[in-house]
mmCIF file of C-alpha atoms and ligand atoms in Angstrom:
data_model
loop_
_atom_site.group_PDB
_atom_site.id
_atom_site.type_symbol
_atom_site.label_atom_id
_atom_site.label_comp_id
_atom_site.label_asym_id
_atom_site.label_seq_id
_atom_site.Cartn_x
_atom_site.Cartn_y
_atom_site.Cartn_z
ATOM 1 C CA MET A 21 -49.723 -35.000 13.153
ATOM 2 C CA PRO A 22 -47.036 -32.432 14.003
ATOM 3 C CA VAL A 23 -47.451 -29.178 12.137
ATOM 4 C CA ILE A 24 -44.416 -28.645 9.953
ATOM 5 C CA GLN A 25 -43.732 -25.129 8.831
ATOM 6 C CA ALA A 26 -43.178 -25.286 5.033
ATOM 7 C CA ARG A 27 -39.875 -23.703 4.113
ATOM 8 C CA GLU A 28 -39.604 -21.508 1.078
ATOM 9 C CA ILE A 29 -38.286 -23.225 -2.058
ATOM 10 C CA SER A 30 -35.883 -20.801 -3.650
ATOM 11 C CA ALA A 31 -35.472 -20.391 -7.403
ATOM 12 C CA ALA A 32 -32.029 -20.812 -8.954
ATOM 13 C CA SER A 33 -29.982 -17.662 -8.403
ATOM 14 C CA ARG A 34 -28.861 -17.636 -12.050
ATOM 15 C CA LEU A 35 -32.472 -16.736 -12.929
ATOM 16 C CA GLU A 36 -32.172 -13.361 -11.229
ATOM 17 C CA ASN A 37 -31.268 -11.653 -14.475
ATOM 18 C CA VAL A 38 -33.810 -13.528 -16.620
ATOM 19 C CA ARG A 39 -36.177 -10.796 -17.766
ATOM 20 C CA TYR A 40 -38.631 -10.516 -20.611
ATOM 21 C CA ALA A 41 -39.798 -6.915 -20.499
ATOM 22 C CA ILE A 42 -42.313 -7.472 -23.311
ATOM 23 C CA ARG A 43 -44.489 -9.642 -21.094
ATOM 24 C CA ASP A 44 -43.266 -8.475 -17.670
ATOM 25 C CA LEU A 45 -45.284 -5.259 -18.185
ATOM 26 C CA ALA A 46 -48.497 -7.280 -18.085
ATOM 27 C CA CYS A 47 -48.648 -6.834 -14.281
ATOM 28 C CA VAL A 48 -49.009 -3.054 -14.688
ATOM 29 C CA ALA A 49 -51.628 -3.549 -17.420
ATOM 30 C CA ASP A 50 -53.562 -5.959 -15.164
ATOM 31 C CA GLU A 51 -53.840 -3.210 -12.509
ATOM 32 C CA VAL A 52 -55.352 -0.879 -15.098
ATOM 33 C CA VAL A 53 -57.737 -3.539 -16.438
ATOM 34 C CA LYS A 54 -58.913 -4.247 -12.859
ATOM 35 C CA GLN A 55 -59.894 -0.579 -12.627
ATOM 36 C CA GLY A 56 -62.202 -1.159 -15.605
ATOM 37 C CA HIS A 57 -60.081 0.267 -18.451
ATOM 38 C CA LYS A 58 -59.258 -1.325 -21.765
ATOM 39 C CA VAL A 59 -55.534 -1.415 -22.532
ATOM 40 C CA LEU A 60 -54.281 -1.112 -26.102
ATOM 41 C CA ALA A 61 -51.423 -3.605 -26.221
ATOM 42 C CA LEU A 62 -48.665 -2.461 -28.549
ATOM 43 C CA ASN A 63 -46.171 -4.651 -26.737
ATOM 44 C CA VAL A 64 -46.478 -8.155 -28.212
ATOM 45 C CA GLY A 65 -45.521 -8.908 -31.808
ATOM 46 C CA ASP A 66 -48.484 -11.157 -32.562
ATOM 47 C CA PRO A 67 -50.152 -10.241 -35.886
ATOM 48 C CA LEU A 68 -53.166 -12.385 -35.025
ATOM 49 C CA ASN A 69 -54.166 -9.902 -32.328
ATOM 50 C CA PHE A 70 -54.926 -7.539 -35.220
ATOM 51 C CA ASP A 71 -56.388 -7.686 -38.757
ATOM 52 C CA PHE A 72 -54.202 -10.489 -40.128
ATOM 53 C CA GLN A 73 -55.255 -14.041 -40.868
ATOM 54 C CA THR A 74 -53.417 -17.307 -41.231
ATOM 55 C CA PRO A 75 -53.389 -18.534 -44.864
ATOM 56 C CA PRO A 76 -56.202 -21.141 -44.991
ATOM 57 C CA HIS A 77 -54.233 -23.735 -46.974
ATOM 58 C CA ILE A 78 -51.736 -24.207 -44.160
ATOM 59 C CA ILE A 79 -54.528 -24.644 -41.607
ATOM 60 C CA GLU A 80 -55.962 -27.348 -43.880
ATOM 61 C CA ALA A 81 -52.572 -29.067 -44.015
ATOM 62 C CA VAL A 82 -52.389 -29.317 -40.210
ATOM 63 C CA TYR A 83 -56.037 -30.386 -39.947
ATOM 64 C CA LYS A 84 -55.405 -33.120 -42.508
ATOM 65 C CA ALA A 85 -52.264 -34.250 -40.674
ATOM 66 C CA MET A 86 -54.256 -34.589 -37.453
ATOM 67 C CA ARG A 87 -57.047 -36.472 -39.210
ATOM 68 C CA ASP A 88 -54.452 -38.725 -40.835
ATOM 69 C CA GLY A 89 -53.194 -39.686 -37.404
ATOM 70 C CA LYS A 90 -49.956 -37.684 -37.312
ATOM 71 C CA ASN A 91 -50.495 -37.163 -33.614
ATOM 72 C CA GLY A 92 -47.681 -39.209 -32.125
ATOM 73 C CA TYR A 93 -44.076 -38.182 -31.619
ATOM 74 C CA ALA A 94 -42.202 -37.193 -34.760
ATOM 75 C CA ALA A 95 -38.549 -37.895 -35.579
ATOM 76 C CA SER A 96 -36.380 -35.630 -33.401
ATOM 77 C CA PRO A 97 -34.896 -33.477 -36.207
ATOM 78 C CA GLY A 98 -38.291 -33.095 -37.901
ATOM 79 C CA ILE A 99 -40.408 -34.863 -40.533
ATOM 80 C CA PRO A 100 -38.618 -35.568 -43.843
ATOM 81 C CA GLU A 101 -40.927 -33.484 -46.053
ATOM 82 C CA ALA A 102 -40.461 -30.410 -43.807
ATOM 83 C CA LEU A 103 -36.677 -30.855 -43.727
ATOM 84 C CA GLU A 104 -36.604 -31.096 -47.503
ATOM 85 C CA ALA A 105 -38.735 -27.945 -47.851
ATOM 86 C CA ILE A 106 -36.424 -26.044 -45.471
ATOM 87 C CA ARG A 107 -33.386 -27.158 -47.503
ATOM 88 C CA SER A 108 -35.061 -25.863 -50.678
ATOM 89 C CA GLU A 109 -35.848 -22.592 -48.885
ATOM 90 C CA ALA A 110 -32.175 -22.321 -47.877
ATOM 91 C CA GLU A 111 -31.230 -22.794 -51.528
ATOM 92 C CA ARG A 112 -33.647 -20.004 -52.556
ATOM 93 C CA LYS A 113 -31.990 -17.793 -49.942
ATOM 94 C CA GLY A 114 -28.639 -18.476 -51.637
ATOM 95 C CA ILE A 115 -27.220 -20.651 -48.857
ATOM 96 C CA THR A 116 -25.022 -23.087 -50.764
ATOM 97 C CA THR A 117 -23.216 -24.942 -47.975
ATOM 98 C CA VAL A 118 -26.097 -26.386 -45.946
ATOM 99 C CA GLN A 119 -24.806 -29.137 -43.663
ATOM 100 C CA ASP A 120 -27.918 -29.801 -41.603
ATOM 101 C CA VAL A 121 -31.476 -28.626 -40.953
ATOM 102 C CA PHE A 122 -33.780 -29.295 -38.006
ATOM 103 C CA VAL A 123 -37.257 -28.284 -36.836
ATOM 104 C CA THR A 124 -37.972 -26.788 -33.407
ATOM 105 C CA ALA A 125 -40.863 -25.561 -31.253
ATOM 106 C CA GLY A 126 -40.537 -21.999 -32.562
ATOM 107 C CA VAL A 127 -37.340 -20.022 -33.097
ATOM 108 C CA SER A 128 -37.421 -19.664 -29.302
ATOM 109 C CA GLU A 129 -36.375 -23.312 -29.057
ATOM 110 C CA THR A 130 -33.783 -22.889 -31.835
ATOM 111 C CA VAL A 131 -32.201 -20.099 -29.787
ATOM 112 C CA ASP A 132 -32.195 -22.164 -26.605
ATOM 113 C CA LEU A 133 -30.839 -25.250 -28.308
ATOM 114 C CA CYS A 134 -28.158 -23.555 -30.397
ATOM 115 C CA LEU A 135 -26.772 -21.513 -27.502
ATOM 116 C CA SER A 136 -26.931 -24.485 -25.116
ATOM 117 C CA ALA A 137 -25.059 -26.686 -27.604
ATOM 118 C CA LEU A 138 -22.227 -24.142 -27.873
ATOM 119 C CA VAL A 139 -21.112 -22.606 -24.620
ATOM 120 C CA ASN A 140 -19.139 -23.959 -21.688
ATOM 121 C CA ALA A 141 -18.911 -22.245 -18.310
ATOM 122 C CA GLY A 142 -16.741 -19.132 -18.579
ATOM 123 C CA GLU A 143 -17.297 -18.709 -22.321
ATOM 124 C CA ASN A 144 -19.470 -16.049 -23.907
ATOM 125 C CA VAL A 145 -21.465 -15.134 -26.984
ATOM 126 C CA LEU A 146 -21.677 -11.627 -28.468
ATOM 127 C CA THR A 147 -25.299 -10.468 -28.554
ATOM 128 C CA PRO A 148 -26.627 -7.193 -29.945
ATOM 129 C CA SER A 149 -27.767 -4.332 -27.744
ATOM 130 C CA PRO A 150 -30.622 -3.625 -28.124
ATOM 131 C CA ASP A 151 -31.582 -7.285 -28.568
ATOM 132 C CA TYR A 152 -34.568 -9.573 -28.546
ATOM 133 C CA PRO A 153 -34.496 -10.416 -24.813
ATOM 134 C CA LEU A 154 -34.740 -14.189 -25.200
ATOM 135 C CA TYR A 155 -31.022 -14.300 -26.071
ATOM 136 C CA SER A 156 -29.987 -12.738 -22.774
ATOM 137 C CA ALA A 157 -32.559 -14.833 -20.896
ATOM 138 C CA VAL A 158 -31.221 -18.126 -22.290
ATOM 139 C CA LEU A 159 -27.607 -17.127 -21.628
ATOM 140 C CA CYS A 160 -28.497 -16.186 -18.041
ATOM 141 C CA LYS A 161 -30.256 -19.527 -17.654
ATOM 142 C CA LEU A 162 -27.059 -21.234 -18.790
ATOM 143 C CA GLY A 163 -25.062 -19.229 -16.250
ATOM 144 C CA ILE A 164 -23.191 -17.375 -19.012
ATOM 145 C CA LYS A 165 -22.058 -13.796 -18.430
ATOM 146 C CA LEU A 166 -23.607 -11.480 -21.020
ATOM 147 C CA ASN A 167 -21.336 -9.855 -23.580
ATOM 148 C CA ALA A 168 -23.399 -7.339 -25.564
ATOM 149 C CA TYR A 169 -22.166 -5.291 -28.522
ATOM 150 C CA ASP A 170 -23.804 -2.025 -29.548
ATOM 151 C CA LEU A 171 -25.995 -1.387 -32.544
ATOM 152 C CA ASN A 172 -25.306 2.140 -33.765
ATOM 153 C CA GLU A 173 -28.399 4.362 -33.870
ATOM 154 C CA GLU A 174 -26.461 7.011 -35.848
ATOM 155 C CA ASP A 175 -25.748 4.389 -38.520
ATOM 156 C CA ALA A 176 -29.330 3.068 -38.951
ATOM 157 C CA TRP A 177 -28.764 0.596 -36.113
ATOM 158 C CA GLN A 178 -26.008 -1.347 -37.902
ATOM 159 C CA PRO A 179 -23.782 -3.461 -35.626
ATOM 160 C CA GLU A 180 -20.881 -1.358 -34.350
ATOM 161 C CA LEU A 181 -17.847 -3.327 -35.555
ATOM 162 C CA ALA A 182 -15.386 -1.465 -33.371
ATOM 163 C CA ASP A 183 -17.476 -2.369 -30.328
ATOM 164 C CA ILE A 184 -17.590 -6.026 -31.402
ATOM 165 C CA GLU A 185 -13.780 -6.010 -31.641
ATOM 166 C CA ARG A 186 -13.568 -4.346 -28.220
ATOM 167 C CA LYS A 187 -15.909 -6.888 -26.625
ATOM 168 C CA PHE A 188 -14.294 -9.953 -28.197
ATOM 169 C CA THR A 189 -12.411 -12.092 -25.640
ATOM 170 C CA PRO A 190 -10.407 -15.315 -26.074
ATOM 171 C CA ARG A 191 -13.464 -17.097 -24.620
ATOM 172 C CA THR A 192 -15.962 -15.670 -27.123
ATOM 173 C CA ARG A 193 -17.488 -18.519 -29.144
ATOM 174 C CA GLY A 194 -20.181 -16.939 -31.279
ATOM 175 C CA ILE A 195 -22.010 -13.847 -32.384
ATOM 176 C CA VAL A 196 -25.745 -13.233 -32.768
ATOM 177 C CA LEU A 197 -27.201 -11.151 -35.606
ATOM 178 C CA ILE A 198 -30.919 -10.326 -35.665
ATOM 179 C CA ASN A 199 -31.764 -9.327 -39.226
ATOM 180 C CA PRO A 200 -34.364 -7.831 -39.733
ATOM 181 C CA ASN A 201 -33.972 -6.635 -36.208
ATOM 182 C CA ASN A 202 -36.308 -6.735 -33.259
ATOM 183 C CA PRO A 203 -36.679 -4.136 -31.673
ATOM 184 C CA THR A 204 -35.308 -1.601 -34.187
ATOM 185 C CA GLY A 205 -36.732 -2.835 -37.519
ATOM 186 C CA SER A 206 -33.288 -2.337 -39.082
ATOM 187 C CA LEU A 207 -31.698 -4.432 -41.828
ATOM 188 C CA CYS A 208 -28.018 -5.310 -42.083
ATOM 189 C CA THR A 209 -26.355 -4.096 -45.264
ATOM 190 C CA ARG A 210 -24.449 -6.589 -47.448
ATOM 191 C CA GLN A 211 -21.237 -4.800 -46.569
ATOM 192 C CA MET A 212 -21.991 -5.205 -42.862
ATOM 193 C CA LEU A 213 -22.657 -8.933 -43.297
ATOM 194 C CA GLU A 214 -19.351 -9.286 -45.131
ATOM 195 C CA GLN A 215 -17.534 -7.452 -42.345
ATOM 196 C CA VAL A 216 -19.144 -9.629 -39.657
ATOM 197 C CA ALA A 217 -18.141 -12.709 -41.694
ATOM 198 C CA GLU A 218 -14.557 -11.481 -41.822
ATOM 199 C CA LEU A 219 -14.555 -10.961 -38.085
ATOM 200 C CA ALA A 220 -16.026 -14.448 -37.507
ATOM 201 C CA ARG A 221 -13.308 -15.991 -39.709
ATOM 202 C CA ARG A 222 -10.566 -14.120 -37.888
ATOM 203 C CA HIS A 223 -11.789 -15.100 -34.428
ATOM 204 C CA ASN A 224 -13.134 -18.580 -35.258
ATOM 205 C CA LEU A 225 -16.721 -17.760 -34.222
ATOM 206 C CA ILE A 226 -20.025 -19.353 -35.170
ATOM 207 C CA VAL A 227 -22.652 -16.860 -36.356
ATOM 208 C CA PHE A 228 -26.285 -17.230 -35.307
ATOM 209 C CA SER A 229 -28.349 -15.251 -37.784
ATOM 210 C CA ASP A 230 -31.941 -14.812 -36.627
ATOM 211 C CA GLU A 231 -33.903 -14.198 -39.829
ATOM 212 C CA ILE A 232 -37.410 -14.912 -38.529
ATOM 213 C CA TYR A 233 -38.710 -11.710 -40.242
ATOM 214 C CA ASP A 234 -36.952 -12.283 -43.581
ATOM 215 C CA LYS A 235 -40.147 -12.045 -45.679
ATOM 216 C CA LEU A 236 -41.330 -8.880 -43.946
ATOM 217 C CA ILE A 237 -39.115 -6.358 -45.731
ATOM 218 C CA LEU A 238 -40.909 -3.047 -46.164
ATOM 219 C CA ASP A 239 -38.784 -1.093 -48.603
ATOM 220 C CA GLY A 240 -38.739 -3.463 -51.566
ATOM 221 C CA THR A 241 -35.086 -4.486 -51.171
ATOM 222 C CA PRO A 242 -34.373 -8.220 -51.093
ATOM 223 C CA HIS A 243 -33.373 -9.742 -47.769
ATOM 224 C CA ILE A 244 -29.771 -10.946 -47.696
ATOM 225 C CA ALA A 245 -29.144 -14.098 -45.679
ATOM 226 C CA PHE A 246 -25.895 -13.931 -43.731
ATOM 227 C CA ALA A 247 -24.998 -17.489 -44.745
ATOM 228 C CA SER A 248 -25.351 -16.586 -48.427
ATOM 229 C CA VAL A 249 -22.542 -14.037 -48.212
ATOM 230 C CA ALA A 250 -20.367 -16.241 -45.993
ATOM 231 C CA PRO A 251 -20.695 -19.834 -47.253
ATOM 232 C CA ASP A 252 -17.485 -20.908 -45.498
ATOM 233 C CA VAL A 253 -18.324 -19.433 -42.079
ATOM 234 C CA PRO A 254 -19.942 -21.794 -39.535
ATOM 235 C CA SER A 255 -23.417 -20.408 -39.038
ATOM 236 C CA VAL A 256 -26.943 -21.280 -38.075
ATOM 237 C CA THR A 257 -29.750 -19.415 -39.829
ATOM 238 C CA PHE A 258 -32.875 -19.245 -37.666
ATOM 239 C CA GLY A 259 -36.220 -19.213 -39.494
ATOM 240 C CA GLY A 260 -39.804 -19.934 -38.615
ATOM 241 C CA MET A 261 -43.507 -19.791 -39.291
ATOM 242 C CA SER A 262 -44.676 -17.459 -36.493
ATOM 243 C CA LYS A 263 -44.317 -14.135 -38.288
ATOM 244 C CA ASN A 264 -43.972 -14.813 -42.038
ATOM 245 C CA TYR A 265 -46.889 -17.268 -42.052
ATOM 246 C CA LEU A 266 -48.972 -15.767 -39.262
ATOM 247 C CA VAL A 267 -49.036 -18.727 -36.873
ATOM 248 C CA PRO A 268 -47.143 -17.719 -33.721
ATOM 249 C CA GLY A 269 -49.248 -20.096 -31.629
ATOM 250 C CA TRP A 270 -48.187 -23.142 -33.608
ATOM 251 C CA ARG A 271 -44.636 -22.932 -32.309
ATOM 252 C CA ILE A 272 -42.731 -23.925 -35.439
ATOM 253 C CA GLY A 273 -39.190 -22.785 -36.164
ATOM 254 C CA TRP A 274 -36.029 -24.247 -37.615
ATOM 255 C CA GLY A 275 -32.269 -24.000 -37.856
ATOM 256 C CA ILE A 276 -30.120 -24.276 -40.993
ATOM 257 C CA ILE A 277 -26.502 -25.145 -40.203
ATOM 258 C CA SER A 278 -24.085 -24.094 -42.934
ATOM 259 C CA GLY A 279 -20.369 -23.502 -43.465
ATOM 260 C CA ASP A 280 -17.355 -25.710 -43.876
ATOM 261 C CA ALA A 281 -18.479 -29.334 -43.294
ATOM 262 C CA GLY A 282 -15.524 -30.254 -41.085
ATOM 263 C CA ALA A 283 -15.847 -27.119 -38.994
ATOM 264 C CA VAL A 284 -19.503 -27.666 -38.034
ATOM 265 C CA LYS A 285 -19.512 -31.475 -37.642
ATOM 266 C CA THR A 286 -18.993 -31.739 -33.873
ATOM 267 C CA TYR A 287 -21.265 -28.800 -33.110
ATOM 268 C CA THR A 288 -24.037 -30.323 -35.279
ATOM 269 C CA ALA A 289 -23.727 -33.610 -33.366
ATOM 270 C CA GLY A 290 -24.167 -31.618 -30.132
ATOM 271 C CA VAL A 291 -27.311 -29.940 -31.457
ATOM 272 C CA HIS A 292 -28.714 -33.359 -32.365
ATOM 273 C CA ARG A 293 -28.090 -34.700 -28.859
ATOM 274 C CA LEU A 294 -30.302 -31.918 -27.542
ATOM 275 C CA LEU A 295 -32.879 -32.458 -30.313
ATOM 276 C CA ARG A 296 -33.192 -36.116 -29.293
ATOM 277 C CA ALA A 297 -33.354 -35.292 -25.589
ATOM 278 C CA ARG A 298 -36.412 -33.080 -26.095
ATOM 279 C CA LEU A 299 -38.088 -35.752 -28.287
ATOM 280 C CA CYS A 300 -39.515 -33.642 -31.147
ATOM 281 C CA ALA A 301 -41.148 -30.420 -32.277
ATOM 282 C CA ASN A 302 -44.948 -30.198 -32.611
ATOM 283 C CA HIS A 303 -45.807 -32.986 -35.023
ATOM 284 C CA PRO A 304 -48.995 -32.092 -36.975
ATOM 285 C CA GLN A 305 -47.887 -28.468 -37.426
ATOM 286 C CA GLN A 306 -44.768 -29.636 -39.251
ATOM 287 C CA TYR A 307 -47.025 -30.684 -42.140
ATOM 288 C CA ALA A 308 -47.673 -26.992 -42.793
ATOM 289 C CA ILE A 309 -44.010 -26.177 -43.448
ATOM 290 C CA LYS A 310 -43.868 -27.422 -47.045
ATOM 291 C CA PRO A 311 -47.223 -25.908 -48.124
ATOM 292 C CA ALA A 312 -46.231 -22.646 -46.428
ATOM 293 C CA LEU A 313 -42.804 -22.358 -48.034
ATOM 294 C CA GLU A 314 -43.828 -23.729 -51.435
ATOM 295 C CA GLY A 315 -47.547 -22.910 -51.763
ATOM 296 C CA PRO A 316 -49.300 -19.585 -52.491
ATOM 297 C CA GLN A 317 -47.566 -16.556 -50.952
ATOM 298 C CA ASP A 318 -50.478 -14.132 -51.589
ATOM 299 C CA HIS A 319 -50.827 -13.200 -47.916
ATOM 300 C CA LEU A 320 -47.321 -11.704 -47.959
ATOM 301 C CA ALA A 321 -48.169 -8.922 -50.430
ATOM 302 C CA GLU A 322 -51.158 -7.948 -48.294
ATOM 303 C CA LEU A 323 -49.142 -8.177 -45.088
ATOM 304 C CA GLN A 324 -46.322 -6.034 -46.491
ATOM 305 C CA ARG A 325 -48.762 -3.460 -47.901
ATOM 306 C CA LYS A 326 -50.484 -3.009 -44.530
ATOM 307 C CA LEU A 327 -47.199 -2.917 -42.630
ATOM 308 C CA ARG A 328 -45.699 -0.351 -45.004
ATOM 309 C CA SER A 329 -48.654 1.980 -44.533
ATOM 310 C CA ARG A 330 -48.549 1.537 -40.730
ATOM 311 C CA ARG A 331 -44.786 2.014 -40.669
ATOM 312 C CA ASP A 332 -45.156 5.255 -42.636
ATOM 313 C CA LEU A 333 -47.832 6.535 -40.270
ATOM 314 C CA THR A 334 -45.630 5.643 -37.290
ATOM 315 C CA GLN A 335 -42.621 7.360 -38.803
ATOM 316 C CA LYS A 336 -44.606 10.495 -39.591
ATOM 317 C CA TRP A 337 -45.816 10.672 -36.007
ATOM 318 C CA CYS A 338 -42.271 10.258 -34.680
ATOM 319 C CA GLU A 339 -40.982 12.999 -36.970
ATOM 320 C CA SER A 340 -43.733 15.443 -36.011
ATOM 321 C CA THR A 341 -43.664 14.889 -32.247
ATOM 322 C CA PRO A 342 -41.343 17.084 -30.155
ATOM 323 C CA GLY A 343 -38.864 15.056 -28.120
ATOM 324 C CA VAL A 344 -39.268 11.941 -30.315
ATOM 325 C CA SER A 345 -37.033 10.758 -33.162
ATOM 326 C CA CYS A 346 -36.802 7.424 -34.934
ATOM 327 C CA VAL A 347 -34.643 5.582 -37.462
ATOM 328 C CA ALA A 348 -37.223 4.442 -40.041
ATOM 329 C CA PRO A 349 -37.829 0.685 -39.706
ATOM 330 C CA ARG A 350 -37.089 -1.283 -42.896
ATOM 331 C CA GLY A 351 -38.349 -4.709 -41.836
ATOM 332 C CA ALA A 352 -40.515 -6.569 -39.301
ATOM 333 C CA PHE A 353 -43.231 -4.577 -37.487
ATOM 334 C CA TYR A 354 -41.392 -2.691 -34.794
ATOM 335 C CA ALA A 355 -40.266 0.894 -34.388
ATOM 336 C CA PHE A 356 -37.805 1.933 -31.680
ATOM 337 C CA PRO A 357 -38.183 5.701 -31.226
ATOM 338 C CA ARG A 358 -35.746 7.629 -29.077
ATOM 339 C CA ILE A 359 -37.277 9.927 -26.493
ATOM 340 C CA ASP A 360 -35.682 12.898 -24.886
ATOM 341 C CA ILE A 361 -37.131 12.771 -21.356
ATOM 342 C CA PRO A 362 -35.801 13.581 -17.890
ATOM 343 C CA GLU A 363 -36.682 10.192 -16.359
ATOM 344 C CA SER A 364 -36.217 6.507 -17.189
ATOM 345 C CA ASP A 365 -38.069 4.987 -20.111
ATOM 346 C CA GLU A 366 -39.365 2.290 -17.743
ATOM 347 C CA ILE A 367 -41.190 4.936 -15.698
ATOM 348 C CA PHE A 368 -42.367 6.475 -18.999
ATOM 349 C CA VAL A 369 -44.016 3.261 -20.233
ATOM 350 C CA LYS A 370 -45.510 2.321 -16.861
ATOM 351 C CA GLU A 371 -47.076 5.767 -16.438
ATOM 352 C CA LEU A 372 -48.262 5.659 -20.058
ATOM 353 C CA ILE A 373 -50.135 2.433 -19.298
ATOM 354 C CA ARG A 374 -51.597 3.861 -16.084
ATOM 355 C CA GLN A 375 -52.604 7.219 -17.521
ATOM 356 C CA LYS A 376 -53.414 6.572 -21.195
ATOM 357 C CA HIS A 377 -53.927 2.781 -21.229
ATOM 358 C CA VAL A 378 -51.477 2.272 -24.071
ATOM 359 C CA MET A 379 -48.815 -0.402 -23.597
ATOM 360 C CA VAL A 380 -45.424 -0.122 -25.327
ATOM 361 C CA VAL A 381 -42.123 -1.558 -24.081
ATOM 362 C CA HIS A 382 -39.275 0.460 -22.533
ATOM 363 C CA GLY A 383 -35.960 0.561 -24.389
ATOM 364 C CA SER A 384 -34.064 -0.544 -21.281
ATOM 365 C CA GLY A 385 -35.937 -3.874 -21.569
ATOM 366 C CA PHE A 386 -33.927 -4.546 -24.746
ATOM 367 C CA GLY A 387 -30.671 -2.819 -23.816
ATOM 368 C CA GLN A 388 -29.517 0.588 -25.026
ATOM 369 C CA LYS A 389 -26.548 2.928 -24.737
ATOM 370 C CA PRO A 390 -26.320 4.589 -21.307
ATOM 371 C CA GLY A 391 -27.946 8.000 -21.257
ATOM 372 C CA THR A 392 -30.397 7.176 -24.073
ATOM 373 C CA GLN A 393 -34.103 6.374 -23.662
ATOM 374 C CA HIS A 394 -36.345 4.579 -26.142
ATOM 375 C CA PHE A 395 -39.554 2.648 -26.380
ATOM 376 C CA ARG A 396 -40.621 -0.089 -28.758
ATOM 377 C CA ILE A 397 -43.881 0.145 -30.651
ATOM 378 C CA VAL A 398 -45.522 -2.800 -32.392
ATOM 379 C CA PHE A 399 -47.151 -1.132 -35.411
ATOM 380 C CA LEU A 400 -49.440 -4.055 -36.282
ATOM 381 C CA PRO A 401 -52.813 -2.358 -35.499
ATOM 382 C CA ASP A 402 -54.823 -0.641 -38.243
ATOM 383 C CA GLU A 403 -54.275 3.042 -39.018
ATOM 384 C CA LYS A 404 -57.283 4.209 -36.994
ATOM 385 C CA THR A 405 -56.118 2.409 -33.864
ATOM 386 C CA LEU A 406 -52.529 3.574 -34.323
ATOM 387 C CA THR A 407 -53.612 7.187 -34.853
ATOM 388 C CA LYS A 408 -55.568 7.049 -31.605
ATOM 389 C CA ALA A 409 -52.634 5.455 -29.759
ATOM 390 C CA TYR A 410 -50.168 8.048 -31.073
ATOM 391 C CA GLY A 411 -52.608 10.815 -30.101
ATOM 392 C CA SER A 412 -52.609 9.441 -26.552
ATOM 393 C CA ILE A 413 -48.822 9.047 -26.409
ATOM 394 C CA GLY A 414 -48.384 12.589 -27.797
ATOM 395 C CA ASP A 415 -50.787 13.990 -25.165
ATOM 396 C CA PHE A 416 -48.965 12.069 -22.463
ATOM 397 C CA ILE A 417 -45.598 13.503 -23.504
ATOM 398 C CA GLN A 418 -47.087 17.010 -23.662
ATOM 399 C CA GLU A 419 -48.746 16.776 -20.268
ATOM 400 C CA ARG A 420 -45.845 15.088 -18.467
ATOM 401 C CA TYR A 421 -42.916 16.989 -19.968
ATOM 402 C CA LYS A 422 -44.498 20.349 -20.828
ATOM 403 C CA LYS A 423 -41.162 22.063 -21.354
ATOM 404 C CA LEU A 424 -40.216 19.841 -24.323
HETATM 405 C C1 PLP B 529 -36.033 -11.794 -33.290
HETATM 406 C C2 PLP B 529 -36.920 -12.878 -32.791
HETATM 407 N N1 PLP B 529 -36.440 -14.125 -32.695
HETATM 408 C C3 PLP B 529 -37.200 -15.129 -32.237
HETATM 409 C C4 PLP B 529 -38.509 -14.916 -31.845
HETATM 410 C C5 PLP B 529 -39.310 -16.082 -31.324
HETATM 411 O O1 PLP B 529 -40.126 -16.580 -32.332
HETATM 412 P P1 PLP B 529 -40.947 -17.910 -32.249
HETATM 413 O O2 PLP B 529 -42.383 -17.544 -32.185
HETATM 414 O O3 PLP B 529 -40.630 -18.645 -33.533
HETATM 415 O O4 PLP B 529 -40.493 -18.661 -31.051
HETATM 416 C C6 PLP B 529 -39.064 -13.638 -31.939
HETATM 417 C C7 PLP B 529 -40.441 -13.379 -31.495
HETATM 418 O O5 PLP B 529 -40.916 -12.274 -31.417
HETATM 419 C C8 PLP B 529 -38.238 -12.598 -32.421
HETATM 420 O O6 PLP B 529 -38.697 -11.337 -32.530
#
C-alpha cells in the first residue's frame, strides 16, 4: 500500500474569532493542576460546584418522566404542559402580547436559534460590551461582523444609548439586552428599558432580552421584563432552568416571542423551521418545567440570602483593596471589578492562576472600553472560601504591583 501523507483538515476561517474566555482559561489551570496544586475555580457560573442543591421535587419529576417512558423524541417546540407553564410565567412577568413560546437545550440554544433565524449576510445585531461571550461566538459562527455597544460603568453599567445610536446602521436587525447582566451583575432600570424600546420602534429592531437570572435579584427590587414595558415591540425573552432552578447540566431553556402579531409572524415561522430541524430539546427534563415554575420556590429565598451575603463580602473586599473598584452587583452571581494595573488583564488572570491558584476571567474576554482592565469573579463559593480567595488576590496585587 502506498503511504499517503495525511493533509491537515483546516477549520472554517470564520471560527477564528470564536472565543469563550470563561472556559479557554482551563488550559492554564491544567498546567497548574499537573504541578500538583488545587485551583479554586471562580470562573464558571455553576452553582452546583458549590453549596447549592437542586430542588428535590424537580428531580422527582424528571425521574418519573423517565420511568413513564418519556424517553423518545418530543415535539419540536416542546411538550404542551411545559409550553403552557412558560406562557403562565410570561403572564406573571407582565408580558401581555405573547405570540409564541418554545423550549430549547438551554438558553445557549435559544441564543443560537434566535440569532440564526434573524440575520442575513452583511446584517448585524447590536450586542452589549461587556457581554456574555456566547453572543459574539454565535455571530462569528454565522459569519456576521460584530457590532457591540458599550455598557457605561459610570452609570452602573446601563446601556449607553448614545453609543447604540452611533453603532446603529441601516443593516442592524436587532439588539441584545442581558438583564440581569453577566458579567457585571447590573440591572436595567425601567427608564432604560423604555428608552431601548423607543429606539427599537424607531429603527424597526427585534429585541432579544436574556433574562436567565431574573429570579436572582439581590437588592429586593422586582425584576422588570423588557417585554412587559414594550408589549408592541417585537422581542424574544430568553429564560431557563440552569440558574434559577439550579440545574445547568439539564440543558433546559426557552424563548417567549412577544410584540405585534403581524410583525413577528414571519420571524416566528423561521424560528420554528430551525426548531424542527434540530428535532427537540431534552425530553424528560421538560417535565420539570411546570413543577419548577409553579411548585415550591423555597430554594430561591435561601439562594438569594447566600448570594446577598457573598455579594456584600465581595463588594467590601473591592472597596478596601487599593487599585480595585467595583459597581455593586444587583443580580446574578458575578462581580466585574475594575483594576488599575500596568499590564493586560489577561496576563493578570493567567499569572494569578499560576501564582495563587485562583481562577477568575479577564475583562477583555467579555469586551471592555479600551484602556480599562477588569476581571470577573463568580461569587458562588461560601464566605470562608471567598475570604481565602480574596486574600490571595489581594496578596498577588500587592506583590506584583507594589507601587499601587
Ligand atoms: C447571560 C447568559 N445567557 C445564557 C447563558 C447560557 O445558559 P444555559 O445554561 O441555559 O445554556 C448563560 C450561562 O452562564 C448566561 O450567563
